[in-house]
PDB file of C-alpha atoms in Angstrom:
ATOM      1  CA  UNK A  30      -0.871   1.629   2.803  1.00  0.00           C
ATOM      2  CA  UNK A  31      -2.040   1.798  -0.906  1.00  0.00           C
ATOM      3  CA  UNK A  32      -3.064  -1.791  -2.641  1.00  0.00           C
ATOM      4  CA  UNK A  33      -2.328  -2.516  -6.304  1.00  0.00           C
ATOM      5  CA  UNK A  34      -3.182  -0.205  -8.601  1.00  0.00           C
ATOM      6  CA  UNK A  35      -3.783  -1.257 -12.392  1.00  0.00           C
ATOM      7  CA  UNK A  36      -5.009   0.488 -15.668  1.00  0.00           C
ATOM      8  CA  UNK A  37      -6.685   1.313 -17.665  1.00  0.00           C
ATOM      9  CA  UNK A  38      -9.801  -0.845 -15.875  1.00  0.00           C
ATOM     10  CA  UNK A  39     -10.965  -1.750 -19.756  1.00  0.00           C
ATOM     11  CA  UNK A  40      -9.319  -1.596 -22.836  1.00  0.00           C
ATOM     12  CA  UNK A  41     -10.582  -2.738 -26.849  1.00  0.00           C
ATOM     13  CA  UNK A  42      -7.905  -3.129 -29.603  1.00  0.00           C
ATOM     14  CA  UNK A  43      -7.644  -4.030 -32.931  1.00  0.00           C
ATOM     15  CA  UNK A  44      -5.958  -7.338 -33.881  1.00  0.00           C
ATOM     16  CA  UNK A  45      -2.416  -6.262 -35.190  1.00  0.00           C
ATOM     17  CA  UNK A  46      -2.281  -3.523 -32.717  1.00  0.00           C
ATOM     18  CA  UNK A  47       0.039  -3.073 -29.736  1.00  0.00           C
ATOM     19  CA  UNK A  48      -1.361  -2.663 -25.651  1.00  0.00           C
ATOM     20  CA  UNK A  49       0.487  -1.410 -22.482  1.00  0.00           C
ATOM     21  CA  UNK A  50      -1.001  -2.229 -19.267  1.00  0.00           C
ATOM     22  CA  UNK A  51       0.216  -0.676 -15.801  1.00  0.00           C
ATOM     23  CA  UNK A  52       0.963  -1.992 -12.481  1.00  0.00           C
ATOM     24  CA  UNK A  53       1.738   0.202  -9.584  1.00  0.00           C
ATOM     25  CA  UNK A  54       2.779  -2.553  -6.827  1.00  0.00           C
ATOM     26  CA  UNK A  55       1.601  -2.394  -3.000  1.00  0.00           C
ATOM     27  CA  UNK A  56       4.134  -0.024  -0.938  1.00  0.00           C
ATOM     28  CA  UNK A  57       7.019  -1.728  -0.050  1.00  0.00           C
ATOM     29  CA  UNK A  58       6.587  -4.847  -2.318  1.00  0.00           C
ATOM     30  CA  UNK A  59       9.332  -5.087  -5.076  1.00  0.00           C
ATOM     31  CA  UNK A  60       7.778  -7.939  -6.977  1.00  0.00           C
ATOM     32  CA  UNK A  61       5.412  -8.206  -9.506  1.00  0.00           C
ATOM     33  CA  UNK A  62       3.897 -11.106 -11.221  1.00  0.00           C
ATOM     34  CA  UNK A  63       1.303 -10.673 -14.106  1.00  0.00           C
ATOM     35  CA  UNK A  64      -1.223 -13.190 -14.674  1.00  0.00           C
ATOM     36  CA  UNK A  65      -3.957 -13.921 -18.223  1.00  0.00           C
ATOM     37  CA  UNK A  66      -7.559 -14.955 -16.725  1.00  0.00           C
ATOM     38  CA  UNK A  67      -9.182 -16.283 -20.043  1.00  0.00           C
ATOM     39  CA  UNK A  68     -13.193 -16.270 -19.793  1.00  0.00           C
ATOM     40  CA  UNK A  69     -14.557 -18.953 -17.871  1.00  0.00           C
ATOM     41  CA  UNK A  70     -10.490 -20.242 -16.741  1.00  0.00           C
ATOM     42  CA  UNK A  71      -8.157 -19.892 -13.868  1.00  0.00           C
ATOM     43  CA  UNK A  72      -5.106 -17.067 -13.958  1.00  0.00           C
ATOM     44  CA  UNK A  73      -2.626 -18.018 -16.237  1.00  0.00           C
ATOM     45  CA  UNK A  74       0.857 -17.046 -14.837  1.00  0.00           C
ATOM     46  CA  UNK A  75       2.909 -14.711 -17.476  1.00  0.00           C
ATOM     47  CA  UNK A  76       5.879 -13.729 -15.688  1.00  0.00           C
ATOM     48  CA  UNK A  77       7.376 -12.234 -12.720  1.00  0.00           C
ATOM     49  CA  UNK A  78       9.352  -9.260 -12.571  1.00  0.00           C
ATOM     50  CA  UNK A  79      11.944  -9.036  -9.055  1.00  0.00           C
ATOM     51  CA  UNK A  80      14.110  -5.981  -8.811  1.00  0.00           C
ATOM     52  CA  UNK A  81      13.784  -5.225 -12.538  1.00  0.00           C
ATOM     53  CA  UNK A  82      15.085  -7.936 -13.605  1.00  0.00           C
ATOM     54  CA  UNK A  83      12.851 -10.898 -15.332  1.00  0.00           C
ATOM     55  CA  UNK A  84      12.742 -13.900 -12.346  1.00  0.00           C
ATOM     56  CA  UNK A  85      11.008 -16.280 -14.203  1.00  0.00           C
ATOM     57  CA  UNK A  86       8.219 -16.842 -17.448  1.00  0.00           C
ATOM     58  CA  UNK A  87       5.417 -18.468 -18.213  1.00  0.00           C
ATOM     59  CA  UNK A  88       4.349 -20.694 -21.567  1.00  0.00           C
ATOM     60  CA  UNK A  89       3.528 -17.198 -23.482  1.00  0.00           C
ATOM     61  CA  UNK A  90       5.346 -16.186 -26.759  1.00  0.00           C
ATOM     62  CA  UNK A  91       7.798 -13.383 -27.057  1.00  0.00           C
ATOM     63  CA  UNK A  92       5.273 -10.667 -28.227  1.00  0.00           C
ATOM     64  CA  UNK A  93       4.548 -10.819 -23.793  1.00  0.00           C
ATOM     65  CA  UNK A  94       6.977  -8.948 -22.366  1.00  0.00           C
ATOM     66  CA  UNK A  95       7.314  -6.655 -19.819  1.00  0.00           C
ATOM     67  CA  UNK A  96       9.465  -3.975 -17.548  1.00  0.00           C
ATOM     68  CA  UNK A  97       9.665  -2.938 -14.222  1.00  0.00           C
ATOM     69  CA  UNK A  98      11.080   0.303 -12.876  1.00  0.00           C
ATOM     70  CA  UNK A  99      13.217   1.399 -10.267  1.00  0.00           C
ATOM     71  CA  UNK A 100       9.834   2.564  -8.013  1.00  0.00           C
ATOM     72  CA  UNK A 101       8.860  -1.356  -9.034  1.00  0.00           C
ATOM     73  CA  UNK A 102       5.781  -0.557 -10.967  1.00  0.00           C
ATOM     74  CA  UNK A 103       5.551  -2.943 -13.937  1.00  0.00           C
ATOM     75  CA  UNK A 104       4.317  -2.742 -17.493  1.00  0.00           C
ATOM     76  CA  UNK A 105       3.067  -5.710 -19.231  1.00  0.00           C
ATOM     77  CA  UNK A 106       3.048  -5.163 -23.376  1.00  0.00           C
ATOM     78  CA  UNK A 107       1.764  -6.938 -26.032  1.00  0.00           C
ATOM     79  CA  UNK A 108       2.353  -7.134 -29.633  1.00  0.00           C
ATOM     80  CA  UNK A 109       0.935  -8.218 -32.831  1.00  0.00           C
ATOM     81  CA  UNK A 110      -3.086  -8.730 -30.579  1.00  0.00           C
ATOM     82  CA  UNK A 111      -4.515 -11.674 -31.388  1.00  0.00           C
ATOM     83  CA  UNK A 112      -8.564 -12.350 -30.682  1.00  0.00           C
ATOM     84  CA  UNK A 113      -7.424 -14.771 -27.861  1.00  0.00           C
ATOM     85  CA  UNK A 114      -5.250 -12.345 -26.183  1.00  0.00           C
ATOM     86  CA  UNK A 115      -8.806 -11.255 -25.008  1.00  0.00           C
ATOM     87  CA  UNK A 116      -8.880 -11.670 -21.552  1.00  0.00           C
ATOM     88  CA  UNK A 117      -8.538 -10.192 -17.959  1.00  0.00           C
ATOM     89  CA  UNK A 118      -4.844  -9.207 -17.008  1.00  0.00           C
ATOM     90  CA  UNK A 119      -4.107  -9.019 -13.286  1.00  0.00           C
ATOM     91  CA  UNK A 120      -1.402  -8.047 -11.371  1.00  0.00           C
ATOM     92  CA  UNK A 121       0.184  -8.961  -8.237  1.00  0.00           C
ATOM     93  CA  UNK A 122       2.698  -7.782  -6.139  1.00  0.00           C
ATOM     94  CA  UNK A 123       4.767  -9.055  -3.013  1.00  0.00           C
ATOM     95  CA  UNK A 124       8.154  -8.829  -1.143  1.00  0.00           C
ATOM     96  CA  UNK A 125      10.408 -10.939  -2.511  1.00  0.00           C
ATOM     97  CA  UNK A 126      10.093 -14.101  -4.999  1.00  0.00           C
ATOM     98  CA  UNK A 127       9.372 -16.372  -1.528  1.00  0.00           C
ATOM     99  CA  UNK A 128       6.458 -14.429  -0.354  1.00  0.00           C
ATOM    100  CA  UNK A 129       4.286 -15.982   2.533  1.00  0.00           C
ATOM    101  CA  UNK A 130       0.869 -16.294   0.855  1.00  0.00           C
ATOM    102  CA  UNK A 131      -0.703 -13.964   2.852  1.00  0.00           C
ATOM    103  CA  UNK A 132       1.695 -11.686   1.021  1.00  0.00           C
ATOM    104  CA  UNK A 133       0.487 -11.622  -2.121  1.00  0.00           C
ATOM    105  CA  UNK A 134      -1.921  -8.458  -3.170  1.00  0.00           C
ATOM    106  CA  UNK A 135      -3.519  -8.985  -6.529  1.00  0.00           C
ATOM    107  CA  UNK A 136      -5.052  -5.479  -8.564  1.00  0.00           C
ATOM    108  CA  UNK A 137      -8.749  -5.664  -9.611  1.00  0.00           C
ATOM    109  CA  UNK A 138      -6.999  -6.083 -13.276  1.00  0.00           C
ATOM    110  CA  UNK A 139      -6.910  -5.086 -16.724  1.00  0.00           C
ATOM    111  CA  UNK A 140     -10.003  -6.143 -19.124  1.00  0.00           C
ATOM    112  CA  UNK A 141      -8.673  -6.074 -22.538  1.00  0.00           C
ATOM    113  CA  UNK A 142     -10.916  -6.839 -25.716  1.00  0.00           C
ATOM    114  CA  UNK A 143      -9.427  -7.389 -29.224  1.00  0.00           C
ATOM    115  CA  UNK A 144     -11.376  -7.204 -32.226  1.00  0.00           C
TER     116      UNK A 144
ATOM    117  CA  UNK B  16       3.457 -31.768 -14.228  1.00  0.00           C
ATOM    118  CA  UNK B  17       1.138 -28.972 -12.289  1.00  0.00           C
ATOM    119  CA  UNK B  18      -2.463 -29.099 -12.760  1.00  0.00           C
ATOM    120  CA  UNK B  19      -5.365 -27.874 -10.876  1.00  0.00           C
ATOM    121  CA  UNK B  20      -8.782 -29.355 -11.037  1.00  0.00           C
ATOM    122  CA  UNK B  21     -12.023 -28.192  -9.610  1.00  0.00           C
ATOM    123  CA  UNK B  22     -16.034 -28.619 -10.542  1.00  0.00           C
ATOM    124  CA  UNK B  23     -17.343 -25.654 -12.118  1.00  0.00           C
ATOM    125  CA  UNK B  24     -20.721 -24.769 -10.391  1.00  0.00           C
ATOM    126  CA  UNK B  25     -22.366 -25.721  -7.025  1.00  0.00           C
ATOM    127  CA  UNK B  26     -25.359 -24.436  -6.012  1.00  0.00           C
ATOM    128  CA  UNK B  27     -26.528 -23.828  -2.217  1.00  0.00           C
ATOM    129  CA  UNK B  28     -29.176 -22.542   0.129  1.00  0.00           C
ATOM    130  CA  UNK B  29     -28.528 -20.254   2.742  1.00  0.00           C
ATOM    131  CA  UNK B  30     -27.302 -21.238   5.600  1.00  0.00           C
ATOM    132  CA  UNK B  31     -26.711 -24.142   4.546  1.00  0.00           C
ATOM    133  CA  UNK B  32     -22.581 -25.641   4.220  1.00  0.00           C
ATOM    134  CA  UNK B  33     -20.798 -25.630   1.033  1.00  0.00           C
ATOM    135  CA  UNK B  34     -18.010 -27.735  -0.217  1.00  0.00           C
ATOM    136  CA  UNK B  35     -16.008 -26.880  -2.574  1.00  0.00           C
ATOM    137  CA  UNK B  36     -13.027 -29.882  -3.741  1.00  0.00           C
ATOM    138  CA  UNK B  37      -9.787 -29.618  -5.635  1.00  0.00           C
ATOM    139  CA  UNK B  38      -7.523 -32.250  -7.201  1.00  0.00           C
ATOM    140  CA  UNK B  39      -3.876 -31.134  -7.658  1.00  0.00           C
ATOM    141  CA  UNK B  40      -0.639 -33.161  -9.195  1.00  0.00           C
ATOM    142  CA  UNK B  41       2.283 -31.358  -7.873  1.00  0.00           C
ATOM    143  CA  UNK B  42       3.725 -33.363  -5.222  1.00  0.00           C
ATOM    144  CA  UNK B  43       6.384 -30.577  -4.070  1.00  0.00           C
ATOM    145  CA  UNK B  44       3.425 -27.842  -3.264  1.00  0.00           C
ATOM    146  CA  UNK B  45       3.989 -25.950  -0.202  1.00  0.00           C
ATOM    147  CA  UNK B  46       1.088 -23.880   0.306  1.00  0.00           C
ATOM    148  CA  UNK B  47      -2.472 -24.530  -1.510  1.00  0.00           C
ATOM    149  CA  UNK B  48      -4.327 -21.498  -1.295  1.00  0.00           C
ATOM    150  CA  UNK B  49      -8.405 -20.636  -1.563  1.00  0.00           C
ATOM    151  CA  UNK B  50      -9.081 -17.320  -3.483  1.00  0.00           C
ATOM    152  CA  UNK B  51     -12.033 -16.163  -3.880  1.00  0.00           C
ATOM    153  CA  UNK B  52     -13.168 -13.302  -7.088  1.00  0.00           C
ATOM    154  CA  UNK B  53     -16.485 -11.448  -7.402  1.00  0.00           C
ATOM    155  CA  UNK B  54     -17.845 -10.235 -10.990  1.00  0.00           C
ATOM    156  CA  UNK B  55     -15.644  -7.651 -11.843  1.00  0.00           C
ATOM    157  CA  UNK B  56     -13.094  -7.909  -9.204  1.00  0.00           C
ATOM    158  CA  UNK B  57      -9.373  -9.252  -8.608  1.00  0.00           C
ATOM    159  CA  UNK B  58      -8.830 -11.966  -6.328  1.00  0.00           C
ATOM    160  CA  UNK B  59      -9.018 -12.002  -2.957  1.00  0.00           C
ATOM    161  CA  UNK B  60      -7.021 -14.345  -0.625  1.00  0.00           C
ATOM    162  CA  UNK B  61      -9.675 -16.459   1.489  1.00  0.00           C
ATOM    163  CA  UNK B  62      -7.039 -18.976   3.386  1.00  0.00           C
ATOM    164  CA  UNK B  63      -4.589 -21.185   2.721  1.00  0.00           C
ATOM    165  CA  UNK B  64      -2.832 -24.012   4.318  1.00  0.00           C
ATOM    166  CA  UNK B  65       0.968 -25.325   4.303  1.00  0.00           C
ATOM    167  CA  UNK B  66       1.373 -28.559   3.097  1.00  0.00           C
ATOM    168  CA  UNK B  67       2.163 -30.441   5.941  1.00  0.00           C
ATOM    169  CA  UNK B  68      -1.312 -29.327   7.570  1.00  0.00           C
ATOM    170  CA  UNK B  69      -4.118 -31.350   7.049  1.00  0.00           C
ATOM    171  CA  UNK B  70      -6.671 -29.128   8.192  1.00  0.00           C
ATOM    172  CA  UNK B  71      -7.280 -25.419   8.957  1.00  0.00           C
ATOM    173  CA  UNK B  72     -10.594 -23.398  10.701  1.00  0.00           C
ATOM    174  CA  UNK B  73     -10.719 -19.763  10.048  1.00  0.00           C
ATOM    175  CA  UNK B  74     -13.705 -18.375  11.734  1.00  0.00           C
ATOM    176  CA  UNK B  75     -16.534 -20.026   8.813  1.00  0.00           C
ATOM    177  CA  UNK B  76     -13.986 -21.491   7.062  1.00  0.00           C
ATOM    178  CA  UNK B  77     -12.403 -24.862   6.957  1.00  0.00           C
ATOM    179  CA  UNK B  78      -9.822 -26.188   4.983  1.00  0.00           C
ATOM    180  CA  UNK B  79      -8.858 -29.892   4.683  1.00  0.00           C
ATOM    181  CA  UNK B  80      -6.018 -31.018   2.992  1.00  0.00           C
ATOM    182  CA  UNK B  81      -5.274 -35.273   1.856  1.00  0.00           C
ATOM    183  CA  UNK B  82      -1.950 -34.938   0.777  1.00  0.00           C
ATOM    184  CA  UNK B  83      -1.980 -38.473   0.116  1.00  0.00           C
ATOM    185  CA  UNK B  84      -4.525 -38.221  -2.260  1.00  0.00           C
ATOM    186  CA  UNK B  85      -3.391 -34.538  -3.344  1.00  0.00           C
ATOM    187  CA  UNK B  86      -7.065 -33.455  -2.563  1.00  0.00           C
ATOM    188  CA  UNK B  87      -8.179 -29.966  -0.920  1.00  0.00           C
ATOM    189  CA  UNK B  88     -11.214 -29.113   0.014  1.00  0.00           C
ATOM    190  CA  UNK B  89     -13.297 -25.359   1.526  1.00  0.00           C
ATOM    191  CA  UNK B  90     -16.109 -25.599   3.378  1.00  0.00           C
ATOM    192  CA  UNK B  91     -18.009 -22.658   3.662  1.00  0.00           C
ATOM    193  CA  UNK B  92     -20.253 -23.042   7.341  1.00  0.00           C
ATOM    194  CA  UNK B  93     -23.699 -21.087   7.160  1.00  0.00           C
ATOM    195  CA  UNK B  94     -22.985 -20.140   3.373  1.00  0.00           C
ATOM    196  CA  UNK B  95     -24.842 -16.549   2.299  1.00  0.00           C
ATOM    197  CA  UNK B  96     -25.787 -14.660  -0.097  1.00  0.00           C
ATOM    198  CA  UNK B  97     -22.556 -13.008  -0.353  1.00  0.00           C
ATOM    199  CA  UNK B  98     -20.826 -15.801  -0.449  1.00  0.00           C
ATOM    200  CA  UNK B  99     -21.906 -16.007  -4.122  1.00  0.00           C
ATOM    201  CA  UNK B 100     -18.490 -15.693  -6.371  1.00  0.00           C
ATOM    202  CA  UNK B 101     -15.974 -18.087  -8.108  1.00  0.00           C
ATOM    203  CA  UNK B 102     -13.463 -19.772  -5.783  1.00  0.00           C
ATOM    204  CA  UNK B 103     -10.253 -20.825  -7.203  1.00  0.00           C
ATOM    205  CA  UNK B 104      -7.774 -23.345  -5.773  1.00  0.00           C
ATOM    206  CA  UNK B 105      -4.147 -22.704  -6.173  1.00  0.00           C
ATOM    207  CA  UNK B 106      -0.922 -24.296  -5.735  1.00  0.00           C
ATOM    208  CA  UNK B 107       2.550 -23.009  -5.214  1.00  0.00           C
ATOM    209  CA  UNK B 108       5.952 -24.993  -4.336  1.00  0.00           C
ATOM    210  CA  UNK B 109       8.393 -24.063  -2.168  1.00  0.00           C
ATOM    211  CA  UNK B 110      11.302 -22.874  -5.014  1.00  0.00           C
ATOM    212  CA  UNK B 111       8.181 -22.059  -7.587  1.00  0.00           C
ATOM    213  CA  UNK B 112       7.922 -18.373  -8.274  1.00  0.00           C
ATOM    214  CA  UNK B 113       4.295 -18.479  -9.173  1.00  0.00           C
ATOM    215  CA  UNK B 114       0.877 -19.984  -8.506  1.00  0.00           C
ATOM    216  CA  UNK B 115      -1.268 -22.491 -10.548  1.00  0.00           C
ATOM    217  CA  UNK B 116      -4.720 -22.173 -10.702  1.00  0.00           C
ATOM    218  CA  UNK B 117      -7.970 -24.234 -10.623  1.00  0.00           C
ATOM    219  CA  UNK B 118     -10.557 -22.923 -13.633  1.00  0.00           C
ATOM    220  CA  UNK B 119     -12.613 -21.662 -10.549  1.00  0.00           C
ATOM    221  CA  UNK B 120     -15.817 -23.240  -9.278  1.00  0.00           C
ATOM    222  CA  UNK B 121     -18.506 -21.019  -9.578  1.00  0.00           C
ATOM    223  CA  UNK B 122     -20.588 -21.086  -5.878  1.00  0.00           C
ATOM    224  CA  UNK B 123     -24.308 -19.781  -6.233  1.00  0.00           C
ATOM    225  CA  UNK B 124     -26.125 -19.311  -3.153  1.00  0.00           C
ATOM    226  CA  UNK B 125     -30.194 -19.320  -3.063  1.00  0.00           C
ATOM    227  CA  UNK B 126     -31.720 -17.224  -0.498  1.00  0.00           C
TER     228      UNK B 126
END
């Protein structure tokens, strides 16, 4: 049984540009949350994605947004980078919105750096 | 409104116990969860307890839960070296879809 799977592992961008970052869930889960660890702070929940569909969101502006496919891998995007979208992404995935905690399989992440 | 509140740093010996506390507001949390993340790394689930628990042993862990006071603590028994890492306390509610985290306390263990 595979884990989460993210990438890239690290990532620098330009301020202005645009970033996809991939999520291949944990076989059999068809839920994926995404999650913005600032330096130094807690995981900041972005949104969760449940059957392809958006289940719920975060306080992150529109330029966050995100897909997930039929195979329930996710993307999370970005537009417009700003210097404080610098942080580590994860991932997690589970079965079903109501997942027992023990559930709940986070990726190692997504280090992105804008400058 | 959800917030989660921890001290940033504690520093043991080995072998000796560690403590780590967390303050939370939401009154409707279900489960309150200890994860724990090593430089570089995601997180990984330590325990966790359901809210009407008030305390949980796992093996050198212990959980304690004051609902009353909306206070969770970890103790780590015979704390070592690779116990080193940032612990984070999170939150959940039963109809929430997602967790709120502490800003991680950051556990440093002295040999």
């Amino acid at each position: 049984e595979t884990g989460v799977t993210q990438s890239p592992t690290h990532l620098i961008k330009t301020r202005g540009q645009q970033v996809t970052l991939r999520c291949s869930s944990q076989s059999g889960h068809n839920t994926v949350s995404w999650y913005q660890q600032a330096l130094g702070q807690g995981p900041q929940f972005i949104f969760q994605y449940y059957r392809e569909e958006e289940n719920g969101r975060g306080n992150f502006p529109p330029r966050f947004s995100g897909l997930q496919f039929p195979n329930y891998s996710s993307e999370l995007n970005v537009n417009a980078l700003e210097l404080d979208d610098s942080a580590l992404y994860l991932c997690a995935s589970s079965l079903g919105v109501g997942a027992l905690p023990s559930g709940y399989t986070f990726g190692s992440g997504t280090r992105l750096t804008v400058v | 409104g959800e917030d989660v509140e921890q001290s940033l740093f504690l520093s043991v010996r080995e072998g000796d116990s560690s403590v780590i506390n967390c303050t939370y507001t939401d009154s409707s949390s279900t489960y309150l969860y200890w994860y724990k993340q090593e430089p570089g790394a995601g997180l990984q689930l330590l325990t966790y307890i359901f809210s009407n628990m008030d305390m949980k042993q796992d093996q050198r862990l212990t959980v304690l839960l004051n609902k009353k006071d909306k206070h969770l603590s970890l103790r780590i028994a015979d704390t070592q070296t690779g116990d080193s890492a940032i612990y984070f306390c999170a939150e959940k509610g039963d109809s929430s879809y997602k967790l709120i985290f502490g800003s991680g306390t950051r556990l440093l263990v002295r040999p």
